Amino acid sequence: MKSNTSIKSIISMIIVISVLATGCGKGSESVLTDDGNTSESVDTKTYKEDEIESTTPGKSEYSNNESNEEAGNKASSEAWTDSSEDNSVDTVYDSSSAGVSTDNDDTKGASDNDKIEDTNQNKEEKADMDSTISSEDFYISEITDELFNRMKGKSYKDDCNVPREDLRYIHILHKDLEGDTCEGEMVCHKIIAQDLLEIFEELYLNDYPIEHMVLIDEYGADDETSMTANNSSCFNYRVISHTTKISKHGLGIAVDINPLYNPYTKIVDGTRIVEPAAGEPYLDREADFPYKIDEDDLCYKLFIEHGFEWGGSWTSAKDYQHFEMPDSVADELRAIY
């Protein structure tokens, strides 16, 4: 009886040992088989099948449109975002601080911070816009025969002694008050052409409203008519009243912007003169109305930055529409012509 009991005890111990061996091998890379060889356990095979399935297209944690590198970038970026919650959202994203690979310039570190992404996208769009409009919509050219025929006898008077070769045509885009894009054109002296191009490009990019900008020749080169139509212009040959000196508009170094809402005014013999006459309601510079130019205005700031002087700063008269080059520049040109 004792012998049978011992045999049963031995068998029970073998079973226990076998069970324990199976349990300890669970999840390991291999288990011992009856023939002494090794093979993968069932649990290990299941893990590897799940791992393969997780990297199969369409079943990744990340979108199908993301590469493995992009997925890694996203995880790194999320970790960076979590550890930087106290940082300002306006901080420009630095890919090196997030451990993002920069070997490929086209690869961008994905971020959950929408404001940072929007900021970067806006900068890229603005850069694209800058290169596009400068080459296609904003340009300078000499006065062609076709253009000269439009000007001859109007802005380019028969007695004009400013050489045609010293004038330039500039083509720009501008926004009106409704935000619609309009084509603009202007003739100026060659020494300010590049400045004007840069000023008007910046105004356009900032949605600054300019109602009209066509050659003053479209109005028969008549200042009052052009100003009443709120047309912005530059070159129009004439001399200063009661002198033989060419005016700054006659030289092409003075620019009028939105003149109806920014009129010229002066007291002469006790009588107030307003040009254009229709601009009289806009002499109150404390009032709020569209197209008004003052020292807080972007147009004013840009012209001043480029070396122009503003007629709104004059004391004996006020010319709120008017930006001109200094007298020293005008005198040098007059000495030549």
PDB file of C-alpha atoms in Angstrom, residues 13 23 25 78 83 86 95 99 133 150 153 160 200 210 219 225 242 246 259 262 306:
ATOM      1  CA  MET A  13       4.860  15.771  -8.118  1.00  0.00           C
ATOM      2  CA  GLY A  23       3.452  28.613 -16.204  1.00  0.00           C
ATOM      3  CA  GLY A  25       7.601  29.733 -19.553  1.00  0.00           C
ATOM      4  CA  GLU A  78       3.445  65.376 -28.022  1.00  0.00           C
ATOM      5  CA  SER A  83       6.569  69.081 -20.868  1.00  0.00           C
ATOM      6  CA  ASP A  86       4.023  76.693 -19.164  1.00  0.00           C
ATOM      7  CA  SER A  95      12.331  70.869 -34.086  1.00  0.00           C
ATOM      8  CA  GLY A  99      14.372  65.436 -30.963  1.00  0.00           C
ATOM      9  CA  ILE A 133       3.318  89.114 -56.004  1.00  0.00           C
ATOM     10  CA  ARG A 150      -1.449 107.777 -72.998  1.00  0.00           C
ATOM     11  CA  GLY A 153      -0.234 116.132 -73.826  1.00  0.00           C
ATOM     12  CA  CYS A 160       7.820 119.002 -69.880  1.00  0.00           C
ATOM     13  CA  PHE A 200       2.512  99.431 -51.817  1.00  0.00           C
ATOM     14  CA  ILE A 210      -6.786 102.414 -51.390  1.00  0.00           C
ATOM     15  CA  TYR A 219      -8.913 112.177 -65.733  1.00  0.00           C
ATOM     16  CA  THR A 225     -11.203 115.676 -60.965  1.00  0.00           C
ATOM     17  CA  HIS A 242       3.948 132.110 -60.002  1.00  0.00           C
ATOM     18  CA  ILE A 246       9.067 122.361 -61.304  1.00  0.00           C
ATOM     19  CA  PRO A 259      -6.983 112.459 -51.627  1.00  0.00           C
ATOM     20  CA  ASN A 262      -7.225 113.577 -46.963  1.00  0.00           C
ATOM     21  CA  HIS A 306      11.355 105.353 -46.774  1.00  0.00           C
TER      22      HIS A 306
END
